[in-house]
CSV table of C-alpha atoms in Angstrom, one decimal:
chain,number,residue,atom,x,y,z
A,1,UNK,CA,6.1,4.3,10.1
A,2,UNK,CA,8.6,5.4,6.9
A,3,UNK,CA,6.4,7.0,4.5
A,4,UNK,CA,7.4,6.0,0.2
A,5,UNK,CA,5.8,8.5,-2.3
A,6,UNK,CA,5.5,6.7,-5.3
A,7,UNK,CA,5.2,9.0,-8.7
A,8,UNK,CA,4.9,7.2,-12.5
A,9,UNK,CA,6.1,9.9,-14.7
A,10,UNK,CA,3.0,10.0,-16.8
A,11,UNK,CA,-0.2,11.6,-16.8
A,12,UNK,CA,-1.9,9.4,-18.9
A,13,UNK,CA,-5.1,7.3,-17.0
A,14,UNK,CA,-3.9,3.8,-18.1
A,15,UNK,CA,-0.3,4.2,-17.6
A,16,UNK,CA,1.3,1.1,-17.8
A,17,UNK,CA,4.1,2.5,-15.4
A,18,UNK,CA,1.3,3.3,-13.1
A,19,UNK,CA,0.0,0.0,-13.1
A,20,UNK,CA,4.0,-1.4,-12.7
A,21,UNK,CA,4.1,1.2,-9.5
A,22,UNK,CA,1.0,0.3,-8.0
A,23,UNK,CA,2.2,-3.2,-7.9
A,24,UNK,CA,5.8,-2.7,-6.7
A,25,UNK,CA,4.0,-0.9,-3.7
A,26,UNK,CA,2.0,-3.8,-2.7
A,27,UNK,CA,5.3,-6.1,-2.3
A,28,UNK,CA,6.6,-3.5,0.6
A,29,UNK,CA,5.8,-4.0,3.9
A,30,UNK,CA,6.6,-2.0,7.3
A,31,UNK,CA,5.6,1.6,5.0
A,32,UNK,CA,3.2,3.8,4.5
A,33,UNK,CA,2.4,4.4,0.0
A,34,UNK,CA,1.4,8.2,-0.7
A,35,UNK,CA,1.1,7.8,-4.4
A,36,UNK,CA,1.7,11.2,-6.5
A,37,UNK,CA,-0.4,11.3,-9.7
A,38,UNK,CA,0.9,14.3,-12.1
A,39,UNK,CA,-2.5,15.1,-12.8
A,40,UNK,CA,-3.4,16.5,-9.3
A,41,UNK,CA,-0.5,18.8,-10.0
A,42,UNK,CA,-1.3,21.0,-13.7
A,43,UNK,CA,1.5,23.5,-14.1
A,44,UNK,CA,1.8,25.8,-16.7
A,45,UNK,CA,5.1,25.1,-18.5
A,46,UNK,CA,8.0,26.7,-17.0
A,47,UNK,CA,10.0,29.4,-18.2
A,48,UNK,CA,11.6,32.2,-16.5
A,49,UNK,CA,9.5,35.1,-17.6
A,50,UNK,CA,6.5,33.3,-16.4
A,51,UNK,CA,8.3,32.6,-12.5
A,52,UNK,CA,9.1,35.9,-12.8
A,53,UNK,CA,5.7,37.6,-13.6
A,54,UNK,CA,3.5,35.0,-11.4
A,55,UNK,CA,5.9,33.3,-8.9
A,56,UNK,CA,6.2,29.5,-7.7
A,57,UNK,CA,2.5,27.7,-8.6
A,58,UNK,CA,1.0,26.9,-5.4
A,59,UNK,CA,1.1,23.2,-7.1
A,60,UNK,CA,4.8,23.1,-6.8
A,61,UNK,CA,4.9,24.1,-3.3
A,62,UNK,CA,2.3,21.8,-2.2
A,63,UNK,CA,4.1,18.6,-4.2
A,64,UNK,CA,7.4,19.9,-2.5
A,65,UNK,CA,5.8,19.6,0.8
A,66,UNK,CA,4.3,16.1,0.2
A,67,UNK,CA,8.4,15.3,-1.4
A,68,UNK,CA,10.0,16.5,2.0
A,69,UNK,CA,7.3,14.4,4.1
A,70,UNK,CA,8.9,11.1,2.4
A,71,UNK,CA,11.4,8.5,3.9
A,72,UNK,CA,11.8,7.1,0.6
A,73,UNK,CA,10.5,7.5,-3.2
A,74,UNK,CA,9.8,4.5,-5.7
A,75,UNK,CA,9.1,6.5,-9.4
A,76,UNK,CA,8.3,4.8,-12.7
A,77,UNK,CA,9.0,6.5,-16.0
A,78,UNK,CA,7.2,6.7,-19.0
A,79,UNK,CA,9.7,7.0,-21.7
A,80,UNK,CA,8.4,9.7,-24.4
A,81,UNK,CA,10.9,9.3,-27.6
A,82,UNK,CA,13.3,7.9,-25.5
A,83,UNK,CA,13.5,10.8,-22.7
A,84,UNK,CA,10.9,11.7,-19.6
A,85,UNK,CA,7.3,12.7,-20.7
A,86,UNK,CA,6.9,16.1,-21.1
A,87,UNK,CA,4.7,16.5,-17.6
A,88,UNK,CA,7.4,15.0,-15.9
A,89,UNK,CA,9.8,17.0,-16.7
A,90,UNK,CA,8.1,20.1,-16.7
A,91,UNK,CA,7.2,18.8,-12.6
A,92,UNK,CA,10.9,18.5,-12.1
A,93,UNK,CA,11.6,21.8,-13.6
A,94,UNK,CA,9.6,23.9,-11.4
A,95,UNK,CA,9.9,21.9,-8.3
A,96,UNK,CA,13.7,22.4,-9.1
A,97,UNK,CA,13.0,26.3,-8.5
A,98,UNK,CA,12.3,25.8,-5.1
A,99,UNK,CA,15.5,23.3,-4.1
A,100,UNK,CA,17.8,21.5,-6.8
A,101,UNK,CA,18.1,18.5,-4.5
A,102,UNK,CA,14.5,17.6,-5.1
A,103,UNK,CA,14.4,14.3,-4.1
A,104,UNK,CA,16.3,15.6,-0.2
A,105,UNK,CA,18.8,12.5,-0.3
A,106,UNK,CA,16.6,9.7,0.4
A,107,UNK,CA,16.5,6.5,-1.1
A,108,UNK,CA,14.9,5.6,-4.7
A,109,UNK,CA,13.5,2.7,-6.4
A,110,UNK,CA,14.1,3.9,-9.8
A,111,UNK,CA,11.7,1.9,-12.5
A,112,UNK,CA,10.7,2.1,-16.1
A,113,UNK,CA,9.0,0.0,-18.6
A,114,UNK,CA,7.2,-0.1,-21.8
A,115,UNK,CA,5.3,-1.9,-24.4
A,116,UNK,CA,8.7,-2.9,-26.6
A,117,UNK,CA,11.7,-4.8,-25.8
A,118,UNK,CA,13.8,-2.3,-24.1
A,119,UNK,CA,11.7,-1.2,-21.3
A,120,UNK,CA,12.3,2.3,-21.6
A,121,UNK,CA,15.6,1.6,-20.8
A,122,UNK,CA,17.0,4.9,-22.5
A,123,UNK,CA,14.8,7.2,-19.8
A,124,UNK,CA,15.7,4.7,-16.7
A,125,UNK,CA,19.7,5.1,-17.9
A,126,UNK,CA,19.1,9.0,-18.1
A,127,UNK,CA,17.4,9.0,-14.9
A,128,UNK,CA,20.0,7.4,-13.4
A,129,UNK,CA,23.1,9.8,-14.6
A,130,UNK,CA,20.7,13.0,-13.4
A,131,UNK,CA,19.1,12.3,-10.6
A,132,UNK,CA,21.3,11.9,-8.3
A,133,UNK,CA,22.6,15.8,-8.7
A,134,UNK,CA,18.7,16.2,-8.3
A,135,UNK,CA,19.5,14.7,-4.5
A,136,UNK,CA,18.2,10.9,-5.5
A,137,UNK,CA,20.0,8.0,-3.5
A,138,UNK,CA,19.4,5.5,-6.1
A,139,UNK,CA,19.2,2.4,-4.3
A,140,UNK,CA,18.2,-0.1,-7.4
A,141,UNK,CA,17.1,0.5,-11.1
A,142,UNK,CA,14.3,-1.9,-12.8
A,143,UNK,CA,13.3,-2.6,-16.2
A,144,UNK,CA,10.3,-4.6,-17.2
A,145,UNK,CA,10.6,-4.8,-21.1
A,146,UNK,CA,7.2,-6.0,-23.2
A,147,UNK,CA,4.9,-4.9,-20.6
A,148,UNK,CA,2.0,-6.4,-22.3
A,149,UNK,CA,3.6,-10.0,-22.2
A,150,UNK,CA,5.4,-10.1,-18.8
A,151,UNK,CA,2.2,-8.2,-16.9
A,152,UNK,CA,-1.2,-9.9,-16.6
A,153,UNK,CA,-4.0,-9.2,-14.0
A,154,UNK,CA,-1.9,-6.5,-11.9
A,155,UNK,CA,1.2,-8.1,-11.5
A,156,UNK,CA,4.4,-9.2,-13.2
A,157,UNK,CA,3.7,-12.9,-14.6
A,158,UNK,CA,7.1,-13.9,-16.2
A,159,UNK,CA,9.5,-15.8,-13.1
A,160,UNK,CA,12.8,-14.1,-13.7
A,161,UNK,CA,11.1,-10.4,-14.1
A,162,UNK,CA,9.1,-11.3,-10.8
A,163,UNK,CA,12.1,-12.6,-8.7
A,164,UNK,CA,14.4,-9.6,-9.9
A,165,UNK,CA,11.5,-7.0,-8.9
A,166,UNK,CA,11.2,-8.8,-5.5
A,167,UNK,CA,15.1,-8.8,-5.0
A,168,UNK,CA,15.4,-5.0,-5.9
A,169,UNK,CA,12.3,-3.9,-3.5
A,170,UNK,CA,13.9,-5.7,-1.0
A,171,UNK,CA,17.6,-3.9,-1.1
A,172,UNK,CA,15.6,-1.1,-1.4
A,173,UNK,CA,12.9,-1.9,1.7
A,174,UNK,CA,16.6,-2.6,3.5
A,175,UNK,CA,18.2,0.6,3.1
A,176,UNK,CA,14.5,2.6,4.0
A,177,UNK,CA,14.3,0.5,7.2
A,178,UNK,CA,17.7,0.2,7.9
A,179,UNK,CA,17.6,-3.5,8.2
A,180,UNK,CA,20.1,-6.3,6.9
A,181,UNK,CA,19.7,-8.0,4.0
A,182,UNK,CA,18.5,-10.7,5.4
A,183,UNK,CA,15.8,-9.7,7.5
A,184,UNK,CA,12.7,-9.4,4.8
């Protein structure tokens, strides 16, 4: 069975991208989830003098392992002043130490959203221009703008947000599985 890590790029315990994630992984099928949470994984901020006192965090290594054990990722960022959250980017700073193509060429459902109109687009479009030198095979990007109004009882509520969501985890469930369009 393919195994999808899913990561929201927050830490925070009532993440809304967590919540969007959660629900995005119940509409795949034919997959084993192993959901990342950034908390598991406390790093100290990176710098260079601190790799080169104290090494790699045994954290890193142990989230690179669980990263090379996927067939697929599906990550949701939280969009801090319109960029990644500082824990997320700080976890893809180290983890770049050990291999620059952190996400090892597999496919990625790339996802944001947010409590305003734009649905963290800005970090989703960023995302999108640098990850792929980080080894992401973006397969689809989704926004969910006004979380607050389009998400109710753990799953997206408006029509046109739902169908696209669906559509997009399908080309993505496709191109993990390997299977036509047509087939899910």
């Amino acid at each position: 069975m393919k195994k999808v890590i899913t990561i929201a790029g927050s830490n925070s315990q009532k993440s809304i991208n967590k919540q969007l994630i959660q629900y995005a992984a119940k509409l795949l099928n034919e997959v084993e989830i192993i959901t990342v949470d950034l908390n598991d994984y406390v790093l100290p901020i990176y710098g260079e003098d601190f790799e080169a006192e104290n090494g790699i965090p045994t954290a890193v290594k142990r989230l690179d392992e669980i990263i090379s054990s996927a067939d697929g990722f599906i990550i949701s960022l939280a969009e801090h002043n319109g960029s990644y959250t500082a824990v997320f980017k700080n976890t893809i700073d180290w983890l770049s130490r050990l291999d620059m193509k952190i996400w090892k060429e597999k496919p990625m459902l790339l996802m944001a959203t947010s409590p305003g109109g734009r649905g963290g687009v800005t970090v989703l479009r960023s995302a999108e221009a640098s990850f792929p030198f980080l080894g992401a095979k973006i397969i689809k990007s989704y926004s969910l703008p006004s979380f607050y109004d389009h998400f109710k009882e753990g799953k997206v509520i408006q029509e046109q947000y739902r169908k696209e969501l669906e559509d997009k985890i399908r080309s993505f469930s496709n191109k993990l599985l390997k299977k036509p369009l047509e087939t899910l």
